Coordinates of C-alpha atoms in Angstrom, one line a residue:
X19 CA 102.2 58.5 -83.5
X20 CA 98.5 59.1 -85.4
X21 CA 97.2 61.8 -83.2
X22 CA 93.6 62.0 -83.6
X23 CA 92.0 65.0 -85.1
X24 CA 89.8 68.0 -82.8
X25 CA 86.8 66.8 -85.0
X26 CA 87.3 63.5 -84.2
X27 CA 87.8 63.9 -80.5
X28 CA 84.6 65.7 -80.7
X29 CA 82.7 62.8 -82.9
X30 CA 84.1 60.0 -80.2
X31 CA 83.2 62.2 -77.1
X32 CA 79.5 63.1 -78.6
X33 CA 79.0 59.1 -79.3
X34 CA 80.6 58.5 -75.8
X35 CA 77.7 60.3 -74.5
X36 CA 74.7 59.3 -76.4
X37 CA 75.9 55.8 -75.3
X38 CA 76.0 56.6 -71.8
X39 CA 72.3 58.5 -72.3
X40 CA 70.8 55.4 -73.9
X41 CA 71.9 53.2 -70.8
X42 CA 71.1 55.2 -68.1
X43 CA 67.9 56.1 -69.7
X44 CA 67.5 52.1 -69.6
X45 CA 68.3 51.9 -66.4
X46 CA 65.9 54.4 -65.2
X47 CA 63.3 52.9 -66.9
X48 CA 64.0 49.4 -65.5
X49 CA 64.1 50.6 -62.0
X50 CA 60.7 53.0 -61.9
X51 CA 57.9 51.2 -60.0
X52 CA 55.3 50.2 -62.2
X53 CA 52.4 52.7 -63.0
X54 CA 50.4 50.9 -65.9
X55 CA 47.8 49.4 -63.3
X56 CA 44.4 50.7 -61.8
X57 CA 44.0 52.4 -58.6
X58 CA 41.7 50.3 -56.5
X59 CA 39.6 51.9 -53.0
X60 CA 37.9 49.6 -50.6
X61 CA 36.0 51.6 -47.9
X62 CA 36.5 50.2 -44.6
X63 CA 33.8 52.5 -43.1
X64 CA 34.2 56.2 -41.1
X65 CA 37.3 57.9 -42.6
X66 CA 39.2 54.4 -43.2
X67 CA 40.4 53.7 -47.2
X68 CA 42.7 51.0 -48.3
X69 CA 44.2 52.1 -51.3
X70 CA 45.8 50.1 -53.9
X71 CA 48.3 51.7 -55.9
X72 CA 49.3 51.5 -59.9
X73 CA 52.2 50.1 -58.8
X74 CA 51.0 47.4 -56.2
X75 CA 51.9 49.6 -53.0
X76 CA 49.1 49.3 -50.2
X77 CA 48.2 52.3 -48.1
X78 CA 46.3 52.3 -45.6
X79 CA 44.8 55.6 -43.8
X80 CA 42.8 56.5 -40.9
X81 CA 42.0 52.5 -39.9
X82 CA 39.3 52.4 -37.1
X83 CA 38.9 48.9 -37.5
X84 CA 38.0 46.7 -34.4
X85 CA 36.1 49.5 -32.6
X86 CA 34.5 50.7 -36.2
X87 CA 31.0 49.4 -36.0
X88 CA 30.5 49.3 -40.2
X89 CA 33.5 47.8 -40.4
X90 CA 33.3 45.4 -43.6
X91 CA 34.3 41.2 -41.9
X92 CA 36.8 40.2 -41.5
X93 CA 39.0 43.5 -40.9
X94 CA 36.8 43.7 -38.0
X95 CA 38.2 41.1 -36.0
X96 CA 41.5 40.2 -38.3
X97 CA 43.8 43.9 -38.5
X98 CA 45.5 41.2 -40.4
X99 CA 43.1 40.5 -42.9
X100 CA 44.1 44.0 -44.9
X101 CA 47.0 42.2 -46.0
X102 CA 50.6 43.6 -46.3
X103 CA 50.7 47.7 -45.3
X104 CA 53.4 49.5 -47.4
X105 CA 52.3 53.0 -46.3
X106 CA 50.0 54.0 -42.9
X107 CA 48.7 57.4 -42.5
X108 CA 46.7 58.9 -39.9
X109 CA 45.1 62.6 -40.0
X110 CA 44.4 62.9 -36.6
X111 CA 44.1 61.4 -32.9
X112 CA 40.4 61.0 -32.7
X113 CA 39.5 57.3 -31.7
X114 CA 37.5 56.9 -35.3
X115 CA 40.5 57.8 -36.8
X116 CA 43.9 57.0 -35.4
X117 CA 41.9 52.8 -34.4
X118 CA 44.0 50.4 -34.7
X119 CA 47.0 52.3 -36.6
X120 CA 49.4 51.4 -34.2
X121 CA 49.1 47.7 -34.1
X122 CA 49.1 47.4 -37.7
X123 CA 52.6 49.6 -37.7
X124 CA 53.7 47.2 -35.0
X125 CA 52.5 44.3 -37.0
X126 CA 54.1 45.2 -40.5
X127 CA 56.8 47.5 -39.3
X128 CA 55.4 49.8 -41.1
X129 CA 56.4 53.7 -40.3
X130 CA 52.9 55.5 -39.1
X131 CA 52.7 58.7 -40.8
X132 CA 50.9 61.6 -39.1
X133 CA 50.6 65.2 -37.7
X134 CA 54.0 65.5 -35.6
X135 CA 52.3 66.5 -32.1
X136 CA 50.1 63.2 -32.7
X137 CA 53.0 61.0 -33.2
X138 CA 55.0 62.5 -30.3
X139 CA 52.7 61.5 -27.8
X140 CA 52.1 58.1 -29.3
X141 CA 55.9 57.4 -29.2
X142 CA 56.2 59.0 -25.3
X143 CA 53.2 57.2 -23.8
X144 CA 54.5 53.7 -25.6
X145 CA 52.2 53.3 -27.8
X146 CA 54.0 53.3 -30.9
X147 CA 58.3 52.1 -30.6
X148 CA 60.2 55.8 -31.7
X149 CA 61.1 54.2 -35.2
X150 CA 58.1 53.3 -36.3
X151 CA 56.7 57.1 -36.1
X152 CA 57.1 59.4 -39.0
X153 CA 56.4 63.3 -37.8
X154 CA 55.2 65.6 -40.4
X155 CA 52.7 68.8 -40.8
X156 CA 51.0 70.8 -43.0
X157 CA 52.2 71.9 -46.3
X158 CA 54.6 69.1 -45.3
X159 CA 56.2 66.9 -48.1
X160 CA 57.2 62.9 -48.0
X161 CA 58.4 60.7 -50.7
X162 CA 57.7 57.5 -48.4
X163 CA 57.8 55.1 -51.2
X164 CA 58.9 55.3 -54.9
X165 CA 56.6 57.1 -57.2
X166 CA 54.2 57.9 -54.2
X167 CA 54.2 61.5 -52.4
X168 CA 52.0 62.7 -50.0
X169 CA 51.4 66.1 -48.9
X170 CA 49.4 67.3 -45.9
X171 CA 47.2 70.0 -45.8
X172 CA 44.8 72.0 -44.0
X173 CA 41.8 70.3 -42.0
X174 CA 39.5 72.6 -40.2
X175 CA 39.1 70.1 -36.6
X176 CA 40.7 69.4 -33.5
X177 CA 42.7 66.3 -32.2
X178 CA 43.4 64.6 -29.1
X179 CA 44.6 61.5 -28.1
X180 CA 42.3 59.3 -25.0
X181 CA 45.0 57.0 -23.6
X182 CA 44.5 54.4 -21.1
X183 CA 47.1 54.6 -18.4
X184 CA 47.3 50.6 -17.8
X185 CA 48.9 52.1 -14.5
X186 CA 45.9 53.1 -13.4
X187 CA 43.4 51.3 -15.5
X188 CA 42.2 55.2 -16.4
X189 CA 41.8 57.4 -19.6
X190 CA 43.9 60.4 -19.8
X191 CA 43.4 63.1 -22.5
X192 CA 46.4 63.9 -24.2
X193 CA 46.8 66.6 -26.9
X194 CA 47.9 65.4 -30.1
X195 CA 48.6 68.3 -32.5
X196 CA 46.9 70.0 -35.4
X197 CA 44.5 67.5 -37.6
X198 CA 45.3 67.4 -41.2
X199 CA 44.1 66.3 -44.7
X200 CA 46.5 64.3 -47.5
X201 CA 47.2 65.2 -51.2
X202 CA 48.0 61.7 -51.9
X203 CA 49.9 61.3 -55.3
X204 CA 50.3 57.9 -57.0
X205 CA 53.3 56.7 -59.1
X206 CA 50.8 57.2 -62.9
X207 CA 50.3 60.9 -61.3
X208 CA 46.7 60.2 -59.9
X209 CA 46.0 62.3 -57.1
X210 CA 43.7 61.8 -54.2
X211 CA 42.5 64.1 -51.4
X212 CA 41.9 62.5 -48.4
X213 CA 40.3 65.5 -46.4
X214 CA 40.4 63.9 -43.4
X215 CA 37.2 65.2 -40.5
X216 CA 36.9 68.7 -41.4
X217 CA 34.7 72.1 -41.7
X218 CA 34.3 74.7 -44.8
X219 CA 37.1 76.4 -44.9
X220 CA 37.9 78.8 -47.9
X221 CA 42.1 77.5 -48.8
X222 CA 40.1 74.2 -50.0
X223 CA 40.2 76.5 -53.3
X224 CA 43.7 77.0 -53.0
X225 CA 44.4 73.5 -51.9
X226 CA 42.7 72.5 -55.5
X227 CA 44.3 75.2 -57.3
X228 CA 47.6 73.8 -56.0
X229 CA 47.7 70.2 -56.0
X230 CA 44.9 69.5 -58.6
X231 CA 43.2 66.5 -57.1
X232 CA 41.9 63.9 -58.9
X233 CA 39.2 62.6 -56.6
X234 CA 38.6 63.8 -52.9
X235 CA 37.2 61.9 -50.6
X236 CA 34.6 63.9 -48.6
X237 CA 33.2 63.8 -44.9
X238 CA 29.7 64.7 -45.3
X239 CA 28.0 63.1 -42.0
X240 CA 28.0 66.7 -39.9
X241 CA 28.4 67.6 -36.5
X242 CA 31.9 67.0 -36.5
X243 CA 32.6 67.6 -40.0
X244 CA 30.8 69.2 -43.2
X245 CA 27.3 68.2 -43.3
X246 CA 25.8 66.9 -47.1
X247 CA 24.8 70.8 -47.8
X248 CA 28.2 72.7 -46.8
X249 CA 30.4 69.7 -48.6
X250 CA 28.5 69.7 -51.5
X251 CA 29.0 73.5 -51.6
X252 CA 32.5 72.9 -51.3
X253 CA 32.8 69.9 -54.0
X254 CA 30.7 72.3 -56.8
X255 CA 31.9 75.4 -56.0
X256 CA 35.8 75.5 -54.7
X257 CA 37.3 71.9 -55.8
X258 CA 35.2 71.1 -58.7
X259 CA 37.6 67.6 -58.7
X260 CA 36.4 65.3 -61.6
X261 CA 34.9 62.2 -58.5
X262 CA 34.1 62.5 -55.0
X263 CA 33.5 60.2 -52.6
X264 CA 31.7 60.8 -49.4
X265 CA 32.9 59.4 -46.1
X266 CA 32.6 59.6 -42.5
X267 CA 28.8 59.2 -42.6
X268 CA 26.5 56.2 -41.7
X269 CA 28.1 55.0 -38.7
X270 CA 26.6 56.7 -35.5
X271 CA 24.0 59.1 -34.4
X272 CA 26.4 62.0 -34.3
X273 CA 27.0 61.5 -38.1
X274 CA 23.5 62.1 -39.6
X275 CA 24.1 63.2 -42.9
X276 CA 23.2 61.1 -45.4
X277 CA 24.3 59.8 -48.6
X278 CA 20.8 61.2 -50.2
X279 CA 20.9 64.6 -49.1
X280 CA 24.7 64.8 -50.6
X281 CA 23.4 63.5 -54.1
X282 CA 20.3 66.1 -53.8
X283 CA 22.4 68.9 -52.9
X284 CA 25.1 67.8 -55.8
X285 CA 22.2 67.7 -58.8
X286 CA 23.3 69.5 -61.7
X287 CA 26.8 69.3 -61.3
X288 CA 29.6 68.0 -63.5
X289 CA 31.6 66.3 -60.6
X290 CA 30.9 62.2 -60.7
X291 CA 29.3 61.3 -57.3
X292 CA 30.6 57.6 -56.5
X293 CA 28.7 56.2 -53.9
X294 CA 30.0 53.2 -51.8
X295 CA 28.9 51.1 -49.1
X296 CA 31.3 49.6 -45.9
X297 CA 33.1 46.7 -47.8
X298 CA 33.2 47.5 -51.1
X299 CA 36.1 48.3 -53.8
X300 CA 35.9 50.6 -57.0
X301 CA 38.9 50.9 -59.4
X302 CA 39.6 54.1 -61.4

């Protein structure tokens, strides 16, 4: 019998391997969601975003739609109209917020992602079937589709959900949890702050020395959130991303901040302003 040699063995086993590398390296690759496209935002007024991922996933956050009064036509009176929703994610139960994110979960089937004492009630009061609810909370973690995680993260507000009992045609109050903001991290590594309705608070500076965002996008319209002077404070002096864009402005009398007084107070500083208006898309 021709017994092979140790050095042999060795030689077969080490080319064995390398062979085994090369495949499964080719199999990775061939199964990794695509990451060579853009990122593209539409602004659907408020807090509402549809983001378009690198790798053709749709997400869809904070979608006060039918009751938004900027809402861009025809999201306004079509939910449908946004296309298909791969990922929904709410920060918080206020009205101009949470909108119409549980018929679009209903109507895709798509899992509504959100502070987990705002999807409890939502799932208890029947307005959202039990798995179609995703529970989560700060400094919480979720891979909820390949190449995209999304970690939430401090919000300095309050949240509670206004049902209407159809029992008694009335609204109850309901409380609904802690609201939160979303590190949102696309499959090319782009990350996005979604801050959700917020106040100064001073972890925003560890929040960016953590998770390193990208581009935050910014309530500025006050009264409920950081007006154009505290968030531009907060976008010069604690985040510093390379782009903001402000939000949650523009759409009621209790929102007076303006889109002005944020570009005043940011003059001189190295982070890109990028204005938009109800409707529109930019790509980065």
């Amino acid at each position: 019998m021709n017994w092979l040699q140790p050095r042999s063995i060795a030689a077969c086993l080490l080319s064995a391997l390398m062979a085994f590398g090369a495949h499964h390296a080719s199999a990775q690759t061939a199964s990794a969601p695509a990451a060579t496209g853009k990122t593209e935002l539409l602004w659907l007024g408020q807090a509402g975003f549809r983001i378009k991922s690198p790798g053709g996933k749709t997400i869809v956050i904070d979608p006060w739609l039918t009751g938004g009064p900027k809402t861009p036509a025809p999201y306004k009176t079509d939910i449908a109209a946004l296309g298909k929703v791969d990922l929904l994610l709410v920060t918080h139960a206020h009205v101009d917020h949470i909108g119409d994110a549980p018929d679009l979960a209903i109507l895709h089937k798509t899992k509504l992602f959100g502070p987990a004492d705002m999807v409890t009630p939502l799932i208890t009061l029947g307005v959202l079937p039990a798995d179609l609810g995703h529970r989560f909370n700060k400094t919480g973690t979720v891979r909820p589709l390949p190449g995209i995680k999304v970690t939430a993260v401090q919000a300095e507000h309050s949240s509670l959900l206004v049902w209407k009992n159809p029992a008694t045609n009335k609204n109850e109050s309901h409380p609904a949890g802690e609201a939160v903001g979303y590190i949102i991290e696309l499959e090319n590594g782009f990350k996005i702050w979604h801050m959700g309705d917020t106040g100064l608070f001073g972890d925003m500076k560890f929040i960016t020395e953590r998770y390193k965002p990208d581009l935050v996008l910014m309530p500025i319209g006050g009264n409920f959130t950081m007006a154009p002077d505290d968030a531009a404070f907060a976008a010069r002096t604690w985040i510093q991303p390379k782009m903001v864009i402000p939000m949650h402005y523009n759409s009621n009398p209790l929102t007076p901040g303006t889109l002005a007084e944020f570009q005043e107070a940011m003059k001189g500083s190295s982070v890109k302003v990028v204005p938009m208006t109800e409707g529109q898309s930019v790509e980065f």
